[in-house]
Coordinates of C-alpha atoms in Angstrom, one line a residue:
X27 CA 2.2 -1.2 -26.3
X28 CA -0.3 1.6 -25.9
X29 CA -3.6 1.0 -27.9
X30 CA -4.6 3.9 -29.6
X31 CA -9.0 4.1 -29.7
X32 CA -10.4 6.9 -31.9
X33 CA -13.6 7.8 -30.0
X34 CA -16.2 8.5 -32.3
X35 CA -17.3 12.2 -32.9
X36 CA -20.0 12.8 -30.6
X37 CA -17.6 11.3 -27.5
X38 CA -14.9 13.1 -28.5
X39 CA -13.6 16.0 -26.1
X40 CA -11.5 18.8 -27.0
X41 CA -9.4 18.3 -24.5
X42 CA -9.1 14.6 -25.6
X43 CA -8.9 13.8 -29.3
X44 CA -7.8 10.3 -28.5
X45 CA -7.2 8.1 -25.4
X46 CA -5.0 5.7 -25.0
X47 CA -5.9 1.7 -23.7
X48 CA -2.4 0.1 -22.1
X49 CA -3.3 -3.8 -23.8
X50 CA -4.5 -4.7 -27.2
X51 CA -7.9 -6.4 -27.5
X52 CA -6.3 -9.8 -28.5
X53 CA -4.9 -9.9 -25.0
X54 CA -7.7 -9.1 -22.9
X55 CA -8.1 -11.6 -20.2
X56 CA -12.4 -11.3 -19.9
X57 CA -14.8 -11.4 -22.9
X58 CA -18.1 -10.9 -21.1
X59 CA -18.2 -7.0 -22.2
X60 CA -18.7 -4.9 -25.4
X61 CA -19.7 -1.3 -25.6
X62 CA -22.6 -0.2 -27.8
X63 CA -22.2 2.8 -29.7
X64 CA -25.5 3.2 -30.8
X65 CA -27.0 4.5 -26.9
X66 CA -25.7 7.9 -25.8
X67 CA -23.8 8.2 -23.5
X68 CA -22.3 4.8 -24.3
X69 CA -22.9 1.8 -22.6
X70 CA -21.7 -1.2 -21.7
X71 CA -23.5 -4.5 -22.2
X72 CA -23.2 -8.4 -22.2
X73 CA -23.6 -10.3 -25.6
X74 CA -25.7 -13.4 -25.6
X75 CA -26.0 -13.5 -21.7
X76 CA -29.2 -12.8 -20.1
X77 CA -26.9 -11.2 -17.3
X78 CA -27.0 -7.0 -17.4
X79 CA -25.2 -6.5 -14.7
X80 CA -21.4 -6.1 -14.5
X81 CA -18.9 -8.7 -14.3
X82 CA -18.3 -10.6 -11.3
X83 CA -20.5 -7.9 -9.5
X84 CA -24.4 -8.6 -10.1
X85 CA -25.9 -6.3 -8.1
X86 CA -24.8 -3.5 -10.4
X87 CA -26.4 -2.6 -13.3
X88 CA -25.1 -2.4 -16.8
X89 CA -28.1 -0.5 -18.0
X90 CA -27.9 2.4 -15.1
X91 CA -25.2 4.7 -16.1
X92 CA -25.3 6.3 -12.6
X93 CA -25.4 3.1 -10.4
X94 CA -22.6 2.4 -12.3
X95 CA -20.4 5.4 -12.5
X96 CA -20.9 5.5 -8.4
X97 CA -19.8 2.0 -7.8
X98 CA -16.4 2.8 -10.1
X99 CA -16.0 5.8 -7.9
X100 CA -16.5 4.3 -4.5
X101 CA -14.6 1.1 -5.2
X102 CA -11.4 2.5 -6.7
X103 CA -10.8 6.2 -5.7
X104 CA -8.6 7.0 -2.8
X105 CA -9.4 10.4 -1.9
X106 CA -7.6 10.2 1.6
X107 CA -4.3 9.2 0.0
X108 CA -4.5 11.5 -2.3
X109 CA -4.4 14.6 0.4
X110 CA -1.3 12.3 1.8
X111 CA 0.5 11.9 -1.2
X112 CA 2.6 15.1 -1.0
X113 CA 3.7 13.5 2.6
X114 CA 3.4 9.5 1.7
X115 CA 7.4 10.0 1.3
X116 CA 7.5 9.9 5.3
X117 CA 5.6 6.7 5.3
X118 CA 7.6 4.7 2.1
X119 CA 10.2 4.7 0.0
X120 CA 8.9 7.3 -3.0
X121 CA 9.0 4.4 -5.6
X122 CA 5.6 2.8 -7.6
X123 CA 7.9 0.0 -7.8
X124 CA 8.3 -0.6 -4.1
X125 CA 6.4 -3.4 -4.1
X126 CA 7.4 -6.8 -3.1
X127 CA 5.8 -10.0 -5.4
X128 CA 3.2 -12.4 -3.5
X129 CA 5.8 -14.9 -2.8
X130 CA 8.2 -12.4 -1.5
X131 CA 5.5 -11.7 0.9
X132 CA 5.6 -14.8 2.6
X133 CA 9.0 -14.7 2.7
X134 CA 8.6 -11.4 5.2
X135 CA 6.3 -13.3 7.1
X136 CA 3.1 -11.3 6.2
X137 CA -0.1 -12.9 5.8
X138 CA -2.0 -12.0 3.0
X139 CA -5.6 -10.5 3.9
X140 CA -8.1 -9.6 1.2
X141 CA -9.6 -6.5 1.2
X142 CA -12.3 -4.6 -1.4
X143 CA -11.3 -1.1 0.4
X144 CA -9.0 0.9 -2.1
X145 CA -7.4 2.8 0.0
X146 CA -6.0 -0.4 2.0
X147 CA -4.9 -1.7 -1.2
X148 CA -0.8 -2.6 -0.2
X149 CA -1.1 -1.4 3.1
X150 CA 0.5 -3.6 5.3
X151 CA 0.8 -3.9 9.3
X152 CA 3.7 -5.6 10.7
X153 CA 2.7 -9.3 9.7
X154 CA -0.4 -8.8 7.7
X155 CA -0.7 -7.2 4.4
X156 CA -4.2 -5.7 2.6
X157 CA -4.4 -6.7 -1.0
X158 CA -7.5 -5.7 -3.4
X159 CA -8.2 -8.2 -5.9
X160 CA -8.2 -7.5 -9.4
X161 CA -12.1 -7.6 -10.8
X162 CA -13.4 -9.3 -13.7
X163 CA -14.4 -6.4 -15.5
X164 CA -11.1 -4.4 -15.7
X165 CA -9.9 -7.5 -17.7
X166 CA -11.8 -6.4 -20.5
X167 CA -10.9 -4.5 -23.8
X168 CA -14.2 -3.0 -24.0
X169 CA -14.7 -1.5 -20.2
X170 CA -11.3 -0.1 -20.7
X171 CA -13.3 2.0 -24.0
X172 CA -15.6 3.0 -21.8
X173 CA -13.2 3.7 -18.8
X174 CA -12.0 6.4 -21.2
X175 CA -15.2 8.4 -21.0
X176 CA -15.4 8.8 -17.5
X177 CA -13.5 11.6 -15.3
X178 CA -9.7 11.6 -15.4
X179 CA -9.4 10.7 -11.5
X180 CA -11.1 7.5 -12.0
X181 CA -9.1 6.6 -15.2
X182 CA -6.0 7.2 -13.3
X183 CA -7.1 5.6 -10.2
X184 CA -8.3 2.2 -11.9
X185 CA -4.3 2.5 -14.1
X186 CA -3.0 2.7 -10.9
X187 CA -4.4 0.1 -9.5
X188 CA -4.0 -2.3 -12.2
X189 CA -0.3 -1.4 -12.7
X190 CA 0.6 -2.7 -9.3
X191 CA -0.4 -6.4 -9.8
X192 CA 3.0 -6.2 -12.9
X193 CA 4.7 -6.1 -9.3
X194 CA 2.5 -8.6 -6.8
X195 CA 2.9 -11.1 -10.0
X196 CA 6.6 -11.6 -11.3
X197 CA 7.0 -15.2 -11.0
X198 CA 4.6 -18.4 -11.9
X199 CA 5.0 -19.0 -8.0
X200 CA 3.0 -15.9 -7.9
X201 CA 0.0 -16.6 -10.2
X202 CA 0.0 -19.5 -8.5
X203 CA -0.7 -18.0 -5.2
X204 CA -3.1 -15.5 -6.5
X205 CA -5.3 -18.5 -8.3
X206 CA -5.0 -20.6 -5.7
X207 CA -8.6 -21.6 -4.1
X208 CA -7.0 -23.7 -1.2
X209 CA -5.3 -20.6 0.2
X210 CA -8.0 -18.5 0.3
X211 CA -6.5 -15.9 -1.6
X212 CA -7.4 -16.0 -5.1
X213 CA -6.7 -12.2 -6.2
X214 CA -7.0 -12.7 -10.0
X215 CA -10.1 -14.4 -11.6
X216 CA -9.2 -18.2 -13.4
X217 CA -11.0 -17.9 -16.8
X218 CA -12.5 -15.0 -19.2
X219 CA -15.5 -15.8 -18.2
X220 CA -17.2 -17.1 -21.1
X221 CA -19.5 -20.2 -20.0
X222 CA -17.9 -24.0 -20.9
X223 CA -20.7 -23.8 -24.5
X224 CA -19.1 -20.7 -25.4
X225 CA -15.5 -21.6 -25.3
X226 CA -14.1 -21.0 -21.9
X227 CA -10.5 -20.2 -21.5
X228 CA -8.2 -20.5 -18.3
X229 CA -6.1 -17.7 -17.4
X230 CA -2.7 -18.8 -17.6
X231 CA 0.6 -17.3 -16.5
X232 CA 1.6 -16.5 -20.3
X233 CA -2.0 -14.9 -21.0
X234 CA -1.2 -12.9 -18.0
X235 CA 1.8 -11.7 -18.5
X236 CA 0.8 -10.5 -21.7
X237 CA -2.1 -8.6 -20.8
X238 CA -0.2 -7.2 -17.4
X239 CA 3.1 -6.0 -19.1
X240 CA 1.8 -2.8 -21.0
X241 CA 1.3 -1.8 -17.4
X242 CA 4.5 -2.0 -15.8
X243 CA 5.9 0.9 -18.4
X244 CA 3.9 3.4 -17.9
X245 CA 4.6 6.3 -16.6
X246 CA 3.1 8.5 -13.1
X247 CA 1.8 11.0 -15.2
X248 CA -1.7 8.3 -15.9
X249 CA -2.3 7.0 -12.5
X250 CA -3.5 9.0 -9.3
X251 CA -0.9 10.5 -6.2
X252 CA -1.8 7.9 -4.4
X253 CA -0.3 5.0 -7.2
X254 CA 3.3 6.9 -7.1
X255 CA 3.8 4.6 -4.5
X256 CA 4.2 1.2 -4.2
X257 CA 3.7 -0.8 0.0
X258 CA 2.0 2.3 2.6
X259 CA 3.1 1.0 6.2
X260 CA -0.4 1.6 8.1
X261 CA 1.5 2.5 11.6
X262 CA 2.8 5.6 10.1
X263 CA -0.4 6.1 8.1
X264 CA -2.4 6.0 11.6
X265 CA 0.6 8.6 13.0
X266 CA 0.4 10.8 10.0
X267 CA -3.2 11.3 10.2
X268 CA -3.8 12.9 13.4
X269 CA -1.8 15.4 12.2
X270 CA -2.5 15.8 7.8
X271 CA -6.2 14.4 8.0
X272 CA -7.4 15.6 11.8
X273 CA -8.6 11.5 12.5
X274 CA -7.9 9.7 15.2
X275 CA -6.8 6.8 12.8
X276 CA -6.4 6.2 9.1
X277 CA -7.5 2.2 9.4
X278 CA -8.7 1.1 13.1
X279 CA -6.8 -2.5 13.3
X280 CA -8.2 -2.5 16.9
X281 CA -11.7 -3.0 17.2
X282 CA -11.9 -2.7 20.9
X283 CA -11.0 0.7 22.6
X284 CA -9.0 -1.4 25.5
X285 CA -6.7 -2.9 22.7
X286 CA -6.8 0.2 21.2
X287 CA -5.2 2.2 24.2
X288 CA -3.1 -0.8 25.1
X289 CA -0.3 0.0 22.4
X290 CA 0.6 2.9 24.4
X291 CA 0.6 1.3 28.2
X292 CA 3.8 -0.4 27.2
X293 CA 5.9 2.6 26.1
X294 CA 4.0 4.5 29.3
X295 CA 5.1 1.5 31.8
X296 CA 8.9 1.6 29.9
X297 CA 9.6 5.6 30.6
X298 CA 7.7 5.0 34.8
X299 CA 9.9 2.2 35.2
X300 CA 13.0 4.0 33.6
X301 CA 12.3 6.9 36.4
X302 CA 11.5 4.8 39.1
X303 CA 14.9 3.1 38.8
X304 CA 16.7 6.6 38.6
X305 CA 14.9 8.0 41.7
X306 CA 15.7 5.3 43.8
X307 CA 19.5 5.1 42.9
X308 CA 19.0 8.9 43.6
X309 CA 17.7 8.2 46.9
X310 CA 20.4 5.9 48.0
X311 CA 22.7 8.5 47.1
X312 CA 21.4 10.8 49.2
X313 CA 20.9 7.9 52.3
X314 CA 24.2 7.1 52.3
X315 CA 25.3 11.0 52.8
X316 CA 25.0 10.4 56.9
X317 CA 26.7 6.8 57.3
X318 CA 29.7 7.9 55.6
X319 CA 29.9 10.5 58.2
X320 CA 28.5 8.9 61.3
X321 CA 29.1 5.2 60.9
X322 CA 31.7 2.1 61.8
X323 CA 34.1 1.2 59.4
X324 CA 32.2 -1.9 58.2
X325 CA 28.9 0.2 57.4
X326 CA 31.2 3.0 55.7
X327 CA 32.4 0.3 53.4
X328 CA 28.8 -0.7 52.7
X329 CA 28.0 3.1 52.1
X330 CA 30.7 3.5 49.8
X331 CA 29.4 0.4 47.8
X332 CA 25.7 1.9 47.9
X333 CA 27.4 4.8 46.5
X334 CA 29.3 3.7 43.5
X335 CA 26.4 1.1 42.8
X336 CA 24.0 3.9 43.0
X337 CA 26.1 6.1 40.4
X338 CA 26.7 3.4 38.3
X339 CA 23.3 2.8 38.0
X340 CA 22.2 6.0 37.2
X341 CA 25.1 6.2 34.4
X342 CA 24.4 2.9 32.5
X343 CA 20.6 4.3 32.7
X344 CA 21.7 7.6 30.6
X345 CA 24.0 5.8 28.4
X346 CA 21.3 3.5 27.5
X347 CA 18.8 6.7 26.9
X348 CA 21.1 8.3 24.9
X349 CA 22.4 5.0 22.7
X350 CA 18.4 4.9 22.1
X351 CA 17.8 8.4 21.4
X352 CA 21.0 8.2 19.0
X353 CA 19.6 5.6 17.4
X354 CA 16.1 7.1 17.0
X355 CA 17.6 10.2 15.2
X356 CA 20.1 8.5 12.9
X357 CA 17.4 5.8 11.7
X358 CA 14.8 9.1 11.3
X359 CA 17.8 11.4 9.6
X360 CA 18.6 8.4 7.2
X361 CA 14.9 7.1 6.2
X362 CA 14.9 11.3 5.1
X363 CA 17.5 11.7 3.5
X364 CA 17.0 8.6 1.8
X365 CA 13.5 9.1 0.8
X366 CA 14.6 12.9 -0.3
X367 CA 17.2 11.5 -2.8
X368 CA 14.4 9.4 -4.5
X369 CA 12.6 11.8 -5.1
X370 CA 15.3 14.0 -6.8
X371 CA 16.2 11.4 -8.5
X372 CA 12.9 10.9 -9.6
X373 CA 12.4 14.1 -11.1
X374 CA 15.8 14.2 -12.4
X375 CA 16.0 11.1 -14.2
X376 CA 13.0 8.3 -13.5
X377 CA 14.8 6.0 -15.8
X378 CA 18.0 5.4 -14.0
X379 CA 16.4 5.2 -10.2
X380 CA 16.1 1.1 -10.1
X381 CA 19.6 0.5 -10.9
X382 CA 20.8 3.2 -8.4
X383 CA 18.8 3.2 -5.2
X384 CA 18.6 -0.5 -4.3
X385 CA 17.6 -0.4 -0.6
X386 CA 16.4 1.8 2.5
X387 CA 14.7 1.2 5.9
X388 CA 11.6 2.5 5.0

């Protein structure tokens, strides 16, 4: 259900006559907030707490609009992506659903590693995968009031955001991992964070769920280009901007230039090798041009061998390129056309796309 909040007349914009919050107030999962109507522009403060400075984030201010509105901006927009996203269909499959839940994670072999930067938010690198956990303060009924004053980007950025953790959290398995303290991991908060006088409350899978569902339905038009999709694979992201963003990488994994220029001695050593091999069968082929003339029986025998070895070398090496190079194309030509029929279906008819397109390599 989409909460309808009348702003009052001096907020209200003619573009906006009302906004819409995705949870109802009796579901909110952090009481630390409410918004005072009586300061212009409004304001966000904590009741009864001698804290003034946003949830789970005291070095921001409550009573600094600016200091404020900046942090929101740097910690949730993804600027980069958002130039990507007419391309991110190269990189994954054009779903916001694409996202597999925490314990399905483990079940790929990917480590989970914690990460405040937005833009590496479900970015993942063969067995490692960047998750952003969900603050305190985007919990509440009242920021979400206030959310609706700022600029559209970061509205849609935060929705976004929020909407993927309907997909990292489908099972109790998967609240448990995100609340777990042993693992290191804990991506959403345990309690509203009241203090124990004031009534605490844990966060519990069924409080959760209700606060996280409004979420999952709604639709791409109210998050940013980058939320369309769901799990970005950062090897293709690091191809994709040397050419779309004119950087050397999007997300250095390397911190050392040697490692760095490492990845691409292997491939290097592969195609020298792969040559090597081929002149020197091409050499004996040529070599063995004068015994089969000039020489005894016996060595014409072992010239003939050199010969047909030689050739037979030189064949299984252009089979194998071409198998390879086969390969290459048809994965490439299917991962397309693939991700292009998503996205037709997408425009065509969002509603039917889960129950059609169940799989691809991307």
């Amino acid at each position: 259900m989409l909460t309808v909040w009348w702003l009052p007349r001096q907020y209200e914009e003619a573009s906006l006559p009302f906004v819409l919050i995705p949870f109802t107030i009796d579901v909110e999962l952090n009481k630390q907030l409410e918004l005072d109507y009586a300061i212009s522009p409004l304001t966000l403060y904590r009741p009864n707490e001698r804290h003034s400075s946003l949830p789970g984030q005291p070095r921001i201010a409550l009573d600094s609009s600016g200091e404020l509105e900046h942090y929101l901006l740097e910690e949730h927009l993804t600027a980069q992506l958002d130039v990507l996203a007419p391309k991110l269909w190269l990189v994954s499959t054009p779903r916001y659903w694409h996202i597999s839940p925490l314990h399905h994670q483990a079940v790929r072999g990917r480590k989970i590693i914690l990460t405040e930067n937005p833009s590496l938010h479900l970015v993942w690198y063969y067995d490692r995968i960047y998750i952003k956990p969900l603050p305190r303060y985007l919990l509440s009924h009242a920021f979400w009031k206030y959310l609706n004053t700022q600029t559209v980007e970061l509205r849609s950025a935060i929705t976004g955001f929020v909407r993927t953790y309907a997909y990292l959290i489908r099972y109790e398995s998967d609240f448990r991992f995100a609340t777990c303290q042993e693992q290191q991991s804990m991506l959403i908060p345990k309690d509203d964070g009241l203090g124990e006088t004031d009534g605490s409350e844990q966060i519990t899978f069924e409080r959760f769920v209700k606060f996280i569902s409004p979420f999952e339905r709604l639709p791409d038009d109210l998050v940013n280009p980058r939320y369309h999709y769901g799990e970005l694979r950062l090897s293709r992201l690091n191809m994709y901007a040397k050419v779309f963003l004119r950087k050397l990488t999007f997300h250095h994994v390397e911190a050392q230039w040697g490692s760095y220029l490492g990845q691409f001695l292997t491939p290097l050593l592969s195609v020298f090798a792969i040559i090597s091999v081929a002149l020197n069968a091409m050499q004996v082929q040529l070599g063995v041009q004068g015994l089969l003339q000039d020489s005894e029986p016996p060595w014409t025998y072992f010239a003939y061998v050199s010969r047909w070895f030689s050739c037979t070398i030189l064949i299984i090496i252009a089979t194998t390129i071409t198998f390879f190079s086969s390969l290459i194309v048809f994965m490439l030509l299917h991962e397309f056309w693939f991700a292009k029929s998503v996205l037709h279906q997408r425009q065509k008819s969002p509603a039917t796309m889960s129950k059609e397109f169940r799989s691809g390599v991307v």
